[in-house]
PDB file of C-alpha atoms in Angstrom:
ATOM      1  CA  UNK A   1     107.184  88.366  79.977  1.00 95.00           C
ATOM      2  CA  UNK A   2     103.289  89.557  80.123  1.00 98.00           C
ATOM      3  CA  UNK A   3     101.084  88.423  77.518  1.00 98.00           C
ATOM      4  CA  UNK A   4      98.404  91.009  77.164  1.00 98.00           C
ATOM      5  CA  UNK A   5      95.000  90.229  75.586  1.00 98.00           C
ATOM      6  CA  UNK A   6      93.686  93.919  74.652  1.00 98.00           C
ATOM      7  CA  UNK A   7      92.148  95.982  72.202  1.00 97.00           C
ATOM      8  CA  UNK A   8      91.969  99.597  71.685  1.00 96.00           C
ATOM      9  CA  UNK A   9      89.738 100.856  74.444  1.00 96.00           C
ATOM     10  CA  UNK A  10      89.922 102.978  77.731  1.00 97.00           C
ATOM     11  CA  UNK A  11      89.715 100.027  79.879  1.00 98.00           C
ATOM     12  CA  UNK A  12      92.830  98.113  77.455  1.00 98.00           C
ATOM     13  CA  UNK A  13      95.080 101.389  77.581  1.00 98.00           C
ATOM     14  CA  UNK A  14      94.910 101.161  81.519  1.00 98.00           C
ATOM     15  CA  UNK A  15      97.684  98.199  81.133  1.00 98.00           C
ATOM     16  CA  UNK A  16      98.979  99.114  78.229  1.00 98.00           C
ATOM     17  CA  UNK A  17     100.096 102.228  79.554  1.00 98.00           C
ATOM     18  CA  UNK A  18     101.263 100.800  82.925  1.00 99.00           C
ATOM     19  CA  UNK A  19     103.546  98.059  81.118  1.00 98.00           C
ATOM     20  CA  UNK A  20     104.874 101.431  79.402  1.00 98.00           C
ATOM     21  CA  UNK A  21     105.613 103.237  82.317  1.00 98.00           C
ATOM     22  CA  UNK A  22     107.045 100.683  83.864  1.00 98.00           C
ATOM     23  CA  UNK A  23     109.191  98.902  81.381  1.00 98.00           C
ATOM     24  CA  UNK A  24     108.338  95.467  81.262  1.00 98.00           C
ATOM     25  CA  UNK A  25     108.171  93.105  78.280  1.00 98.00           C
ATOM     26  CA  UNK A  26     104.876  92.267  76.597  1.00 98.00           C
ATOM     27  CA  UNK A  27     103.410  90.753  74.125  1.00 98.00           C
ATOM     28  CA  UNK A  28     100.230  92.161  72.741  1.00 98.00           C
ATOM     29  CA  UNK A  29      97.287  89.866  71.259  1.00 98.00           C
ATOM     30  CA  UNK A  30      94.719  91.972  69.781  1.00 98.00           C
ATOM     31  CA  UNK A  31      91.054  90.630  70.744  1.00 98.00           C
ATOM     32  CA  UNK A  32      88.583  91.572  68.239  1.00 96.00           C
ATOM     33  CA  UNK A  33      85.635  93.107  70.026  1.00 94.00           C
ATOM     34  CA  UNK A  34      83.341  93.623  66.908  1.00 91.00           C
ATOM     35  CA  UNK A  35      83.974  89.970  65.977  1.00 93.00           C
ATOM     36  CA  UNK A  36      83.549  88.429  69.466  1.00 94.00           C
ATOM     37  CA  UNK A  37      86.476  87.150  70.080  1.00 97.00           C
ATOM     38  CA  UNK A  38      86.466  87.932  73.512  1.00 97.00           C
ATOM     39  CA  UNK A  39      83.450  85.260  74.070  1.00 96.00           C
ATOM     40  CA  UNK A  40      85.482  82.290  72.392  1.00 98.00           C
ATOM     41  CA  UNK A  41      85.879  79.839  74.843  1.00 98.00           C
ATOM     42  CA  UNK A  42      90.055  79.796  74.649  1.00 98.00           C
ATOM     43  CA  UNK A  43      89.522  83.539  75.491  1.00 98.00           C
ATOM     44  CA  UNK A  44      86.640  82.894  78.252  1.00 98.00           C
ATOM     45  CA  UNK A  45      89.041  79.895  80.325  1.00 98.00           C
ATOM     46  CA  UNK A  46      91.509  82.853  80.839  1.00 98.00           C
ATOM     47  CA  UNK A  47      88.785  85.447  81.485  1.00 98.00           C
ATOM     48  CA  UNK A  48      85.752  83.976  82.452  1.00 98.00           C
ATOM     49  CA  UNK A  49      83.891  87.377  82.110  1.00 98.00           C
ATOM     50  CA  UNK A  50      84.482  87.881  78.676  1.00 98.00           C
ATOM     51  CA  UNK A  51      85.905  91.772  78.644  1.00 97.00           C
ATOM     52  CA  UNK A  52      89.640  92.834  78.236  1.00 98.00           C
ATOM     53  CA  UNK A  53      91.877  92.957  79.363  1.00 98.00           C
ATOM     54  CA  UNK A  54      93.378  90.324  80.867  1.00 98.00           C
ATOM     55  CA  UNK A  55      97.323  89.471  81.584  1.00 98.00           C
ATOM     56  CA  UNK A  56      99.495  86.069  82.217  1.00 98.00           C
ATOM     57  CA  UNK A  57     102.205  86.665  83.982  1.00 98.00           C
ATOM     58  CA  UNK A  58     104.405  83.766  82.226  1.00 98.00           C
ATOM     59  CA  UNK A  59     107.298  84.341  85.228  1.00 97.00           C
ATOM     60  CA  UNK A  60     104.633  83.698  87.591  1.00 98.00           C
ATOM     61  CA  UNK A  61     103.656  80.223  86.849  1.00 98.00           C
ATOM     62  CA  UNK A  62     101.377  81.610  84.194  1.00 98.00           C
ATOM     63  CA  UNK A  63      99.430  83.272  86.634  1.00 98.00           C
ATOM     64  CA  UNK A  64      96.292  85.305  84.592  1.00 98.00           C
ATOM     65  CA  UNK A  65      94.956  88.433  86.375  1.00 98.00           C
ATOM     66  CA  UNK A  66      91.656  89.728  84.274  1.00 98.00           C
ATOM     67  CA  UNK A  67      89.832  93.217  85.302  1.00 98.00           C
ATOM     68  CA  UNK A  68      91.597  95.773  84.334  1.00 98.00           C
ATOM     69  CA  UNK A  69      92.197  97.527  88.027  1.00 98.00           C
ATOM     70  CA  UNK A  70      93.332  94.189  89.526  1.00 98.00           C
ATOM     71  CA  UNK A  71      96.083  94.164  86.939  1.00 99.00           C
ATOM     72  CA  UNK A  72      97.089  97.541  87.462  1.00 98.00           C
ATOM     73  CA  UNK A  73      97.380  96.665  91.373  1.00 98.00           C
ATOM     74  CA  UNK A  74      99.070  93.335  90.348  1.00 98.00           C
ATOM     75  CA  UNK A  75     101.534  95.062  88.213  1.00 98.00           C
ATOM     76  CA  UNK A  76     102.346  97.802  90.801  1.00 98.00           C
ATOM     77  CA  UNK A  77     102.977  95.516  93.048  1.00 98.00           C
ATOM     78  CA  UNK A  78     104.515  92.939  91.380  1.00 98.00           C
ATOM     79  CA  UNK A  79     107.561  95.920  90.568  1.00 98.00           C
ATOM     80  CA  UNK A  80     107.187  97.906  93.472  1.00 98.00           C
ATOM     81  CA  UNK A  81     106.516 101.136  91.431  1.00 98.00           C
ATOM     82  CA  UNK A  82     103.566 103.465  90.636  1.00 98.00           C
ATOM     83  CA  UNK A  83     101.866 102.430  94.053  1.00 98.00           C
ATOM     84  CA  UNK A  84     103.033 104.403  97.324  1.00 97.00           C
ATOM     85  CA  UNK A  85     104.542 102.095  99.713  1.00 94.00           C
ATOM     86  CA  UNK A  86     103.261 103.743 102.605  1.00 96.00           C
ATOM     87  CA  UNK A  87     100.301 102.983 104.208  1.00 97.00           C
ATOM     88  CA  UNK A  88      98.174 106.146 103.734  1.00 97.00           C
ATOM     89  CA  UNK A  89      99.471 107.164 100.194  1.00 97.00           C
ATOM     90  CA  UNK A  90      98.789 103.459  98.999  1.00 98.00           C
ATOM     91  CA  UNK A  91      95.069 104.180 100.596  1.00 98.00           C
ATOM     92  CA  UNK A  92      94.813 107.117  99.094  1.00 98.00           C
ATOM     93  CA  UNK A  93      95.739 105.556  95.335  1.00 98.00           C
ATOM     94  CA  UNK A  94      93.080 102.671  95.624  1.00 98.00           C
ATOM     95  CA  UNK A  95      90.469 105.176  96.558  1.00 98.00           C
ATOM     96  CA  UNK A  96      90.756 107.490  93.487  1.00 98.00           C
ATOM     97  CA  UNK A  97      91.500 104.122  91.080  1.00 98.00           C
ATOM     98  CA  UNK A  98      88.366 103.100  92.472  1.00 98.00           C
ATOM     99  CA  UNK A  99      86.640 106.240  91.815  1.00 98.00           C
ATOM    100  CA  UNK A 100      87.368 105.204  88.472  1.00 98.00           C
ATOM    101  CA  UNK A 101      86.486 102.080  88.024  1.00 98.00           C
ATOM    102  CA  UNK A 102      83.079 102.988  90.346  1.00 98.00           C
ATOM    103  CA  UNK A 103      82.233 106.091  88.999  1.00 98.00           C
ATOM    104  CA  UNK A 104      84.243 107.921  85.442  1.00 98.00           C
ATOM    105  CA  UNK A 105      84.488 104.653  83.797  1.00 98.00           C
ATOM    106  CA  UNK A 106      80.799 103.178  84.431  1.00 98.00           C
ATOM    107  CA  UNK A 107      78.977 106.628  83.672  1.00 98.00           C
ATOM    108  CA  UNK A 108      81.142 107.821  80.811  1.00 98.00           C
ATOM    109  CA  UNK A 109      80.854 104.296  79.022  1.00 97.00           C
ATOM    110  CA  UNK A 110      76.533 104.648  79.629  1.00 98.00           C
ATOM    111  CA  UNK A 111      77.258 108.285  77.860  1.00 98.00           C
ATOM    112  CA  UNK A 112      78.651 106.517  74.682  1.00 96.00           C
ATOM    113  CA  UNK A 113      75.914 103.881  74.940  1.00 96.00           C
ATOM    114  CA  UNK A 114      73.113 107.011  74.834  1.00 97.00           C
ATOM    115  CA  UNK A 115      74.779 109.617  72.621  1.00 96.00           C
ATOM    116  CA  UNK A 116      76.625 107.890  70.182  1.00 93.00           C
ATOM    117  CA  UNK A 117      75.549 104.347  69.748  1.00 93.00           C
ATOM    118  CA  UNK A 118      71.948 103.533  71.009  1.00 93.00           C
ATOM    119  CA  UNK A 119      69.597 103.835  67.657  1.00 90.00           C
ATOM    120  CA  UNK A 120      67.275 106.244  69.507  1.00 94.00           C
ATOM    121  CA  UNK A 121      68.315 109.262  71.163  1.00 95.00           C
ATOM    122  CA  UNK A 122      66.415 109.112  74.850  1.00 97.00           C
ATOM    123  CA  UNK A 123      67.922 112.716  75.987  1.00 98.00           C
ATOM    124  CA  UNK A 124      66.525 112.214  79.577  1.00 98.00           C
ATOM    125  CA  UNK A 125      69.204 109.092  79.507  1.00 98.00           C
ATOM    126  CA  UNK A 126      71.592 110.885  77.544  1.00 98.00           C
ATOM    127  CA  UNK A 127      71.258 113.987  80.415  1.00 98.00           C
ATOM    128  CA  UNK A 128      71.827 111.493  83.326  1.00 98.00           C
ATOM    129  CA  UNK A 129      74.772 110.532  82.259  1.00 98.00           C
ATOM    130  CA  UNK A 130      76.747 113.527  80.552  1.00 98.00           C
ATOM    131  CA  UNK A 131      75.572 115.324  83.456  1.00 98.00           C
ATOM    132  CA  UNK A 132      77.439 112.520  85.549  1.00 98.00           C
ATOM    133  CA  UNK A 133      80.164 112.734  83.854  1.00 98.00           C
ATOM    134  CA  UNK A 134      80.609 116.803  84.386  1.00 98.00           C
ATOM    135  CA  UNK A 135      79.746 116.004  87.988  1.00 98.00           C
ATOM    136  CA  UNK A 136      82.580 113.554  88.471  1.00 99.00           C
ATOM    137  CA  UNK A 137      84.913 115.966  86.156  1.00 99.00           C
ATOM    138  CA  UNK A 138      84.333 118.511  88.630  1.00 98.00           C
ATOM    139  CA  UNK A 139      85.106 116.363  91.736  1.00 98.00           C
ATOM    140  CA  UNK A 140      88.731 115.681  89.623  1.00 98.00           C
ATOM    141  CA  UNK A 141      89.349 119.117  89.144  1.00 98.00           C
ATOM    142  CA  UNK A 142      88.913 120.304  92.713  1.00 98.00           C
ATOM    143  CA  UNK A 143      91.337 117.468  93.913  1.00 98.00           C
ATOM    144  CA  UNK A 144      93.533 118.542  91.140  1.00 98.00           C
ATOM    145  CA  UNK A 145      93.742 122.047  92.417  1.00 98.00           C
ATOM    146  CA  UNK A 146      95.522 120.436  95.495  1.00 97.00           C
ATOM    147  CA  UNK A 147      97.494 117.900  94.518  1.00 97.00           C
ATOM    148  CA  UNK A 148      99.466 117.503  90.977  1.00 98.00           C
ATOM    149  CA  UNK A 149      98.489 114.182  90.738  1.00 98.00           C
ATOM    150  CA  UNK A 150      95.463 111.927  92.124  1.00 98.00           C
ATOM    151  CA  UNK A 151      97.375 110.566  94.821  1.00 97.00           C
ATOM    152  CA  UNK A 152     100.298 111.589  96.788  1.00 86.00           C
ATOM    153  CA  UNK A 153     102.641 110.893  93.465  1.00 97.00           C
ATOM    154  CA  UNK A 154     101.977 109.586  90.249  1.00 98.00           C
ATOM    155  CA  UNK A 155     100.156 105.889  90.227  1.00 98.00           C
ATOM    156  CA  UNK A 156      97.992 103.513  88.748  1.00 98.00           C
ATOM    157  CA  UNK A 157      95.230 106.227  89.494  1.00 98.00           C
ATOM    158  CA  UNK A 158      96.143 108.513  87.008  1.00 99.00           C
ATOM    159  CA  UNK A 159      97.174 105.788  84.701  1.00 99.00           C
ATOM    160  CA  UNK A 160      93.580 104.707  85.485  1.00 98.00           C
ATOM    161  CA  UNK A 161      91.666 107.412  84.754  1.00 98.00           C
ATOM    162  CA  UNK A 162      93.322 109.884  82.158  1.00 98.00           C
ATOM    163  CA  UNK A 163      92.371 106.912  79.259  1.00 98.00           C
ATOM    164  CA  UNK A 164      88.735 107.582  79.865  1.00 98.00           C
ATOM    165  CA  UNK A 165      88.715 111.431  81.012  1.00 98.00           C
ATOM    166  CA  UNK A 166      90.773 112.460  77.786  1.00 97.00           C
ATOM    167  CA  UNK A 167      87.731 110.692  75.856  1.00 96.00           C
ATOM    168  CA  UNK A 168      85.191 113.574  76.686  1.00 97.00           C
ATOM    169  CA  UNK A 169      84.394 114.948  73.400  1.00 95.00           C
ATOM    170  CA  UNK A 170      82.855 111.522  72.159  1.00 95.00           C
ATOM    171  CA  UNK A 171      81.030 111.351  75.232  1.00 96.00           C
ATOM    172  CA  UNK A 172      79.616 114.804  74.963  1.00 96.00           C
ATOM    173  CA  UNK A 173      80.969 116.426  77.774  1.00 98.00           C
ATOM    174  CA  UNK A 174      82.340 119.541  78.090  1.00 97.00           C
ATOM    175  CA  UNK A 175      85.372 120.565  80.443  1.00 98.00           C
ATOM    176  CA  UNK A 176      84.813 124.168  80.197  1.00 98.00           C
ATOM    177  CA  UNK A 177      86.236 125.931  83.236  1.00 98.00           C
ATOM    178  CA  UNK A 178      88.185 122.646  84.969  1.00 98.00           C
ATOM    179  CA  UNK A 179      91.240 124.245  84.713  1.00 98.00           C
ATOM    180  CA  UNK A 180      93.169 121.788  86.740  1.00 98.00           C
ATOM    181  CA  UNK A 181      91.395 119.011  85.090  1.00 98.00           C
ATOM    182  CA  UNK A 182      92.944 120.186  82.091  1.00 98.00           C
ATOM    183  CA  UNK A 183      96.665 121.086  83.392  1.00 98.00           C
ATOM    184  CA  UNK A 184      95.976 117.335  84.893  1.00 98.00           C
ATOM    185  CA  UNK A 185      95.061 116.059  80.915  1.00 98.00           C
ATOM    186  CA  UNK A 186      98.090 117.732  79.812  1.00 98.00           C
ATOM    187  CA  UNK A 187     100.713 116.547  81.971  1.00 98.00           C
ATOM    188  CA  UNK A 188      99.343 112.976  81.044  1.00 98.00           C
ATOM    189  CA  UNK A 189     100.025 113.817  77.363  1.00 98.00           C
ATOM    190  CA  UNK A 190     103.478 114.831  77.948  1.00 98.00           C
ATOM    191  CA  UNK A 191     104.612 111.423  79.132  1.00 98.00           C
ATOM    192  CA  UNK A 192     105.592 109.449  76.311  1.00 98.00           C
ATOM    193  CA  UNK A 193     105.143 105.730  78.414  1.00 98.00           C
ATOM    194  CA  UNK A 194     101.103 107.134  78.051  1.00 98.00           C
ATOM    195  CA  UNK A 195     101.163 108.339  74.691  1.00 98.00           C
ATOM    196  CA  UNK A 196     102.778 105.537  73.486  1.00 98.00           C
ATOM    197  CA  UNK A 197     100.499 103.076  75.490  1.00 98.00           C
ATOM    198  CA  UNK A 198      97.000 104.633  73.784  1.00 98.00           C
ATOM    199  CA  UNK A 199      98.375 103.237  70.379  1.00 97.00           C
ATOM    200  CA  UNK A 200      98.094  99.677  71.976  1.00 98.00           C
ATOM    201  CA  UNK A 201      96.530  97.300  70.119  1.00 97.00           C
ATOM    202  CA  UNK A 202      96.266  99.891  67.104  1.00 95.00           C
ATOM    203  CA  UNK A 203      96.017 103.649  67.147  1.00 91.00           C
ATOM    204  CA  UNK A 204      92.818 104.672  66.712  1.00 86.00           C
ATOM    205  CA  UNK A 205      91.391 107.824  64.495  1.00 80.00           C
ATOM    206  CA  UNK A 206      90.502 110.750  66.264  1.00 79.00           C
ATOM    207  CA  UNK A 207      87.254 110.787  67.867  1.00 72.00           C
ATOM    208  CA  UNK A 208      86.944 114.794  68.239  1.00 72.00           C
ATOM    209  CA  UNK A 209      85.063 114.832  64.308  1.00 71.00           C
ATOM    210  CA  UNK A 210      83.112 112.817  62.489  1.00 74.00           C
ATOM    211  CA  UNK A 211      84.887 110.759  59.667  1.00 78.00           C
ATOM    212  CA  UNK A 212      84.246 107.314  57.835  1.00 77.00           C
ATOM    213  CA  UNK A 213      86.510 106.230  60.484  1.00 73.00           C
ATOM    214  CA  UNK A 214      84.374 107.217  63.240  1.00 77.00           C
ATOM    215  CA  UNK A 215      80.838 106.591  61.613  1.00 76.00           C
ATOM    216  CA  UNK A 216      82.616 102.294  60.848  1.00 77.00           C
ATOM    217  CA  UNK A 217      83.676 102.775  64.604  1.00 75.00           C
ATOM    218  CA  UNK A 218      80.262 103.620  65.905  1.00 78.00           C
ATOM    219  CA  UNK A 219      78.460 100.818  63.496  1.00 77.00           C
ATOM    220  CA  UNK A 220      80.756  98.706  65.141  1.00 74.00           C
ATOM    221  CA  UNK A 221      79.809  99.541  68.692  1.00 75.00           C
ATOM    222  CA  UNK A 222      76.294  99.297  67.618  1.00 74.00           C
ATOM    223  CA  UNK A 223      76.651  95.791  66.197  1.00 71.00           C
ATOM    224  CA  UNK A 224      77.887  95.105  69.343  1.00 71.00           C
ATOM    225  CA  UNK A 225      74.930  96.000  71.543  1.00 72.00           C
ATOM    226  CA  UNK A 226      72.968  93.824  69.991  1.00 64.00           C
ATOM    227  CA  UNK A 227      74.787  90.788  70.869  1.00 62.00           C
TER     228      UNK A 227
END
């Protein structure tokens, strides 16, 4: 059994997702971001950086794997799946789920900061990093016109990346003309293991218009910058 410490973010999905697609028992225990739960000190002992996710593997001695890409490798390899076993298409995995946790994740999380939650709107910051983002988009799309999937099958890669890519709207970013980016987004919708692994903790409202939902959501973020 994996007891997963999570909440409803691109990061938490990652794992949520991979248990999904790969069939293994969980339990799920919600972490409260807006009311810091993820700094109490029962939560810090098991992650001592104070994000989510983090796992404990309780038919591995309790063994606790936090950072969301080191528990997708840990989970691949713990089953054997959703990793190439070969040496080159293994390679070739790690490098685009670390072009994710480098590059689409970083930037696209430092869009939200600038266009939806920081009180003033700097557009020179703002610029930087939607522009980013496109750029990166645009490296995924010409890959994606070569391959069907990020590495030589599908992996933790695209598990990796399609929680924060599919996110675009909120970050302001447009995907106009990335036709394989999109075919890409698509074929990630279509498997239920991901669909059902986005409504991990809770499913969230849509972020593509503004509701009450999304203007408590973004208060919420807010709060949480200042802390």
């Amino acid at each position: 059994m994996i007891e997963l410490y999570t909440a409803a973010t691109p990061n938490g999905h990652k794992v949520s997702i991979a248990l999904e697609e790969l069939g293994l028992p969980y339990n799920v225990h919600a972490i409260d971001l807006m009311q810091g739960q993820q700094k109490k000190p029962e939560y810090v002992k098991l992650n001592p950086n104070g994000r989510i996710p983090t796992i404990v593997d309780t038919d591995n001695g309790d063994f606790t794997v936090f950072e969301s890409g080191a528990i997708l490798i840990y989970l691949a390899e713990k089953t054997g799946k959703l990793l190439p076993q070969d040496a080159k298409g293994r390679s070739r995995a790690l490098q685009w789920l670390m072009f994710q946790m480098g590059g689409v994740g970083p930037m696209m999380g430092q869009a939200n900061v600038f266009f939806r939650y920081f009180p003033e709107k700097i557009q020179p910051a703002i610029d930087r990093y939607q522009n980013e983002c496109r750029r990166l988009f645009e490296v995924l799309d010409r890959h994606l016109g070569e391959s069907e999937w990020l590495a030589d099958e599908y992996s933790i890669a695209d598990i990796a990346t399609w929680p924060w890519v599919r996110t675009y709207k909120w970050s302001g970013v447009k995907i106009d003309g990335l036709v394989n980016l999109k075919r890409w987004l698509d074929a990630m919708y279509a498997r239920p293991a991901c669909v059902k692994g986005i409504e991990v903790p809770v499913k969230l409202p849509s972020l593509d218009e503004e509701t009450d939902a999304t203007r408590a959501f973004v208060k919420g973020a807010q709060t949480m910058l200042q802390k």
